[in-house]
Amino acid sequence: MNFNIIGYLIYLGITTFIILKVGKICYKNGNIYVADLIPNHADICQRINQVLLLAYYLLNIGYCAMTLISWKKIISSTQVIETICTKTAVIIFIISILHYLNILIITKYVEKLIHNN
């Protein structure tokens, strides 16, 4: 039995679910947040949020797929679980950092625009 293939499939399933779920939540709530930062420009806010969502999906799903090459040979079911948990934790950590960086960057940019006007 090839434990790596089993691990890959479980890992990609879990991380894809997490990425899609978090992306949907951030997109929904991000529209409100961006609209509040840039009032009276709903169309621009919607487009900004769509670009952020697309970049989020591409970056995270691409990273998840790329990490598969770094896996060592898995020889037991215990090692499958440990590897999946470790790799999934890294993805969750990266998602949270990206989320806060996006909020920080957007907030600083809008503050800069407000102070310049």
PDB file of C-alpha atoms in Angstrom:
ATOM      1  CA  MET A   1       0.000   0.000   0.000  1.00  0.00           C
ATOM      2  CA  ASN A   2       1.326   3.446  -0.932  1.00  0.00           C
ATOM      3  CA  PHE A   3       0.711   5.643   2.099  1.00  0.00           C
ATOM      4  CA  ASN A   4       1.945   8.756   0.282  1.00  0.00           C
ATOM      5  CA  ILE A   5      -0.853   8.631  -2.300  1.00  0.00           C
ATOM      6  CA  ILE A   6      -3.444   8.169   0.441  1.00  0.00           C
ATOM      7  CA  GLY A   7      -1.901  11.058   2.385  1.00  0.00           C
ATOM      8  CA  TYR A   8      -1.839  13.295  -0.697  1.00  0.00           C
ATOM      9  CA  LEU A   9      -5.516  12.711  -1.419  1.00  0.00           C
ATOM     10  CA  ILE A  10      -6.609  13.297   2.169  1.00  0.00           C
ATOM     11  CA  TYR A  11      -4.357  16.361   2.511  1.00  0.00           C
ATOM     12  CA  LEU A  12      -5.548  17.935  -0.743  1.00  0.00           C
ATOM     13  CA  GLY A  13      -9.162  17.260   0.197  1.00  0.00           C
ATOM     14  CA  ILE A  14      -8.821  18.822   3.641  1.00  0.00           C
ATOM     15  CA  THR A  15      -6.800  21.837   2.536  1.00  0.00           C
ATOM     16  CA  THR A  16      -8.967  22.524  -0.508  1.00  0.00           C
ATOM     17  CA  PHE A  17     -12.063  22.460   1.700  1.00  0.00           C
ATOM     18  CA  ILE A  18     -10.435  24.830   4.220  1.00  0.00           C
ATOM     19  CA  ILE A  19      -9.195  27.187   1.500  1.00  0.00           C
ATOM     20  CA  LEU A  20     -12.572  27.337  -0.265  1.00  0.00           C
ATOM     21  CA  LYS A  21     -14.530  27.761   2.981  1.00  0.00           C
ATOM     22  CA  VAL A  22     -12.262  30.487   4.368  1.00  0.00           C
ATOM     23  CA  GLY A  23     -12.169  32.207   0.963  1.00  0.00           C
ATOM     24  CA  LYS A  24     -15.962  32.283   0.777  1.00  0.00           C
ATOM     25  CA  ILE A  25     -16.238  33.709   4.309  1.00  0.00           C
ATOM     26  CA  CYS A  26     -13.536  36.332   3.681  1.00  0.00           C
ATOM     27  CA  TYR A  27     -15.085  37.281   0.351  1.00  0.00           C
ATOM     28  CA  LYS A  28     -18.540  37.740   1.872  1.00  0.00           C
ATOM     29  CA  ASN A  29     -17.281  39.760   4.831  1.00  0.00           C
ATOM     30  CA  GLY A  30     -14.587  41.462   2.771  1.00  0.00           C
ATOM     31  CA  ASN A  31     -17.181  43.150   0.571  1.00  0.00           C
ATOM     32  CA  ILE A  32     -18.600  44.897   3.622  1.00  0.00           C
ATOM     33  CA  TYR A  33     -15.132  45.778   4.922  1.00  0.00           C
ATOM     34  CA  VAL A  34     -13.832  47.151   1.604  1.00  0.00           C
ATOM     35  CA  ALA A  35     -17.097  49.049   0.989  1.00  0.00           C
ATOM     36  CA  ASP A  36     -16.700  50.678   4.386  1.00  0.00           C
ATOM     37  CA  LEU A  37     -13.119  51.678   3.557  1.00  0.00           C
ATOM     38  CA  ILE A  38     -14.001  53.059   0.126  1.00  0.00           C
ATOM     39  CA  PRO A  39     -17.537  54.458   0.392  1.00  0.00           C
ATOM     40  CA  ASN A  40     -19.592  55.394  -2.684  1.00  0.00           C
ATOM     41  CA  HIS A  41     -17.592  53.077  -4.981  1.00  0.00           C
ATOM     42  CA  ALA A  42     -19.425  49.755  -4.716  1.00  0.00           C
ATOM     43  CA  ASP A  43     -18.300  48.582  -8.163  1.00  0.00           C
ATOM     44  CA  ILE A  44     -14.606  49.170  -7.390  1.00  0.00           C
ATOM     45  CA  CYS A  45     -14.989  47.499  -3.984  1.00  0.00           C
ATOM     46  CA  GLN A  46     -16.565  44.439  -5.596  1.00  0.00           C
ATOM     47  CA  ARG A  47     -13.737  44.170  -8.123  1.00  0.00           C
ATOM     48  CA  ILE A  48     -11.044  44.600  -5.471  1.00  0.00           C
ATOM     49  CA  ASN A  49     -12.630  41.858  -3.404  1.00  0.00           C
ATOM     50  CA  GLN A  50     -12.858  39.537  -6.445  1.00  0.00           C
ATOM     51  CA  VAL A  51      -9.171  40.058  -7.222  1.00  0.00           C
ATOM     52  CA  LEU A  52      -8.253  39.388  -3.589  1.00  0.00           C
ATOM     53  CA  LEU A  53     -10.284  36.162  -3.647  1.00  0.00           C
ATOM     54  CA  LEU A  54      -8.729  34.969  -6.897  1.00  0.00           C
ATOM     55  CA  ALA A  55      -5.212  35.717  -5.648  1.00  0.00           C
ATOM     56  CA  TYR A  56      -6.006  33.963  -2.377  1.00  0.00           C
ATOM     57  CA  TYR A  57      -7.216  30.819  -4.169  1.00  0.00           C
ATOM     58  CA  LEU A  58      -4.313  30.700  -6.602  1.00  0.00           C
ATOM     59  CA  LEU A  59      -1.665  31.277  -3.965  1.00  0.00           C
ATOM     60  CA  ASN A  60      -2.983  28.816  -1.394  1.00  0.00           C
ATOM     61  CA  ILE A  61      -4.069  25.981  -3.668  1.00  0.00           C
ATOM     62  CA  GLY A  62      -0.836  26.347  -5.651  1.00  0.00           C
ATOM     63  CA  TYR A  63       1.202  26.249  -2.459  1.00  0.00           C
ATOM     64  CA  CYS A  64      -0.656  23.152  -1.229  1.00  0.00           C
ATOM     65  CA  ALA A  65       0.034  21.357  -4.491  1.00  0.00           C
ATOM     66  CA  MET A  66       3.697  22.375  -4.459  1.00  0.00           C
ATOM     67  CA  THR A  67       4.242  21.098  -0.925  1.00  0.00           C
ATOM     68  CA  LEU A  68       3.530  17.544  -2.068  1.00  0.00           C
ATOM     69  CA  ILE A  69       7.047  17.262  -3.490  1.00  0.00           C
ATOM     70  CA  SER A  70       8.561  17.919  -0.057  1.00  0.00           C
ATOM     71  CA  TRP A  71       6.878  14.923   1.587  1.00  0.00           C
ATOM     72  CA  LYS A  72       9.156  12.138   2.711  1.00  0.00           C
ATOM     73  CA  LYS A  73       8.248   8.495   2.160  1.00  0.00           C
ATOM     74  CA  ILE A  74       5.424   7.556   4.521  1.00  0.00           C
ATOM     75  CA  ILE A  75       5.632   4.029   5.868  1.00  0.00           C
ATOM     76  CA  SER A  76       2.784   3.836   8.398  1.00  0.00           C
ATOM     77  CA  SER A  77      -0.756   5.036   8.985  1.00  0.00           C
ATOM     78  CA  THR A  78       0.437   6.959  12.045  1.00  0.00           C
ATOM     79  CA  GLN A  79       2.931   8.818   9.897  1.00  0.00           C
ATOM     80  CA  VAL A  80       0.145   9.640   7.392  1.00  0.00           C
ATOM     81  CA  ILE A  81      -1.865  11.339  10.133  1.00  0.00           C
ATOM     82  CA  GLU A  82       1.169  13.186  11.535  1.00  0.00           C
ATOM     83  CA  THR A  83       2.196  14.446   8.099  1.00  0.00           C
ATOM     84  CA  ILE A  84      -1.321  15.560   7.164  1.00  0.00           C
ATOM     85  CA  CYS A  85      -1.732  17.390  10.482  1.00  0.00           C
ATOM     86  CA  THR A  86       1.632  19.130  10.196  1.00  0.00           C
ATOM     87  CA  LYS A  87       1.163  20.185   6.573  1.00  0.00           C
ATOM     88  CA  THR A  88      -2.427  21.312   7.198  1.00  0.00           C
ATOM     89  CA  ALA A  89      -1.338  23.373  10.215  1.00  0.00           C
ATOM     90  CA  VAL A  90       1.217  25.166   8.033  1.00  0.00           C
ATOM     91  CA  ILE A  91      -1.485  26.021   5.472  1.00  0.00           C
ATOM     92  CA  ILE A  92      -3.826  27.333   8.184  1.00  0.00           C
ATOM     93  CA  PHE A  93      -0.991  29.453   9.590  1.00  0.00           C
ATOM     94  CA  ILE A  94      -0.201  30.873   6.140  1.00  0.00           C
ATOM     95  CA  ILE A  95      -3.873  31.659   5.495  1.00  0.00           C
ATOM     96  CA  SER A  96      -4.166  33.539   8.779  1.00  0.00           C
ATOM     97  CA  ILE A  97      -0.999  35.556   8.120  1.00  0.00           C
ATOM     98  CA  LEU A  98      -2.192  36.453   4.599  1.00  0.00           C
ATOM     99  CA  HIS A  99      -5.580  37.490   5.951  1.00  0.00           C
ATOM    100  CA  TYR A 100      -4.086  39.883   8.481  1.00  0.00           C
ATOM    101  CA  LEU A 101      -1.572  41.237   5.969  1.00  0.00           C
ATOM    102  CA  ASN A 102      -4.385  41.987   3.513  1.00  0.00           C
ATOM    103  CA  ILE A 103      -6.338  43.845   6.183  1.00  0.00           C
ATOM    104  CA  LEU A 104      -3.243  45.765   7.263  1.00  0.00           C
ATOM    105  CA  ILE A 105      -2.264  46.737   3.711  1.00  0.00           C
ATOM    106  CA  ILE A 106      -5.765  47.793   2.703  1.00  0.00           C
ATOM    107  CA  THR A 107      -6.260  49.767   5.916  1.00  0.00           C
ATOM    108  CA  LYS A 108      -2.918  51.560   5.592  1.00  0.00           C
ATOM    109  CA  TYR A 109      -3.592  52.338   1.928  1.00  0.00           C
ATOM    110  CA  VAL A 110      -7.013  53.806   2.677  1.00  0.00           C
ATOM    111  CA  GLU A 111      -5.641  55.802   5.615  1.00  0.00           C
ATOM    112  CA  LYS A 112      -2.991  57.204   3.282  1.00  0.00           C
ATOM    113  CA  LEU A 113      -5.672  58.173   0.760  1.00  0.00           C
ATOM    114  CA  ILE A 114      -7.796  59.829   3.433  1.00  0.00           C
ATOM    115  CA  HIS A 115      -4.874  61.847   4.841  1.00  0.00           C
ATOM    116  CA  ASN A 116      -3.814  62.996   1.362  1.00  0.00           C
ATOM    117  CA  ASN A 117      -7.275  64.384   0.576  1.00  0.00           C
TER     118      ASN A 117
END
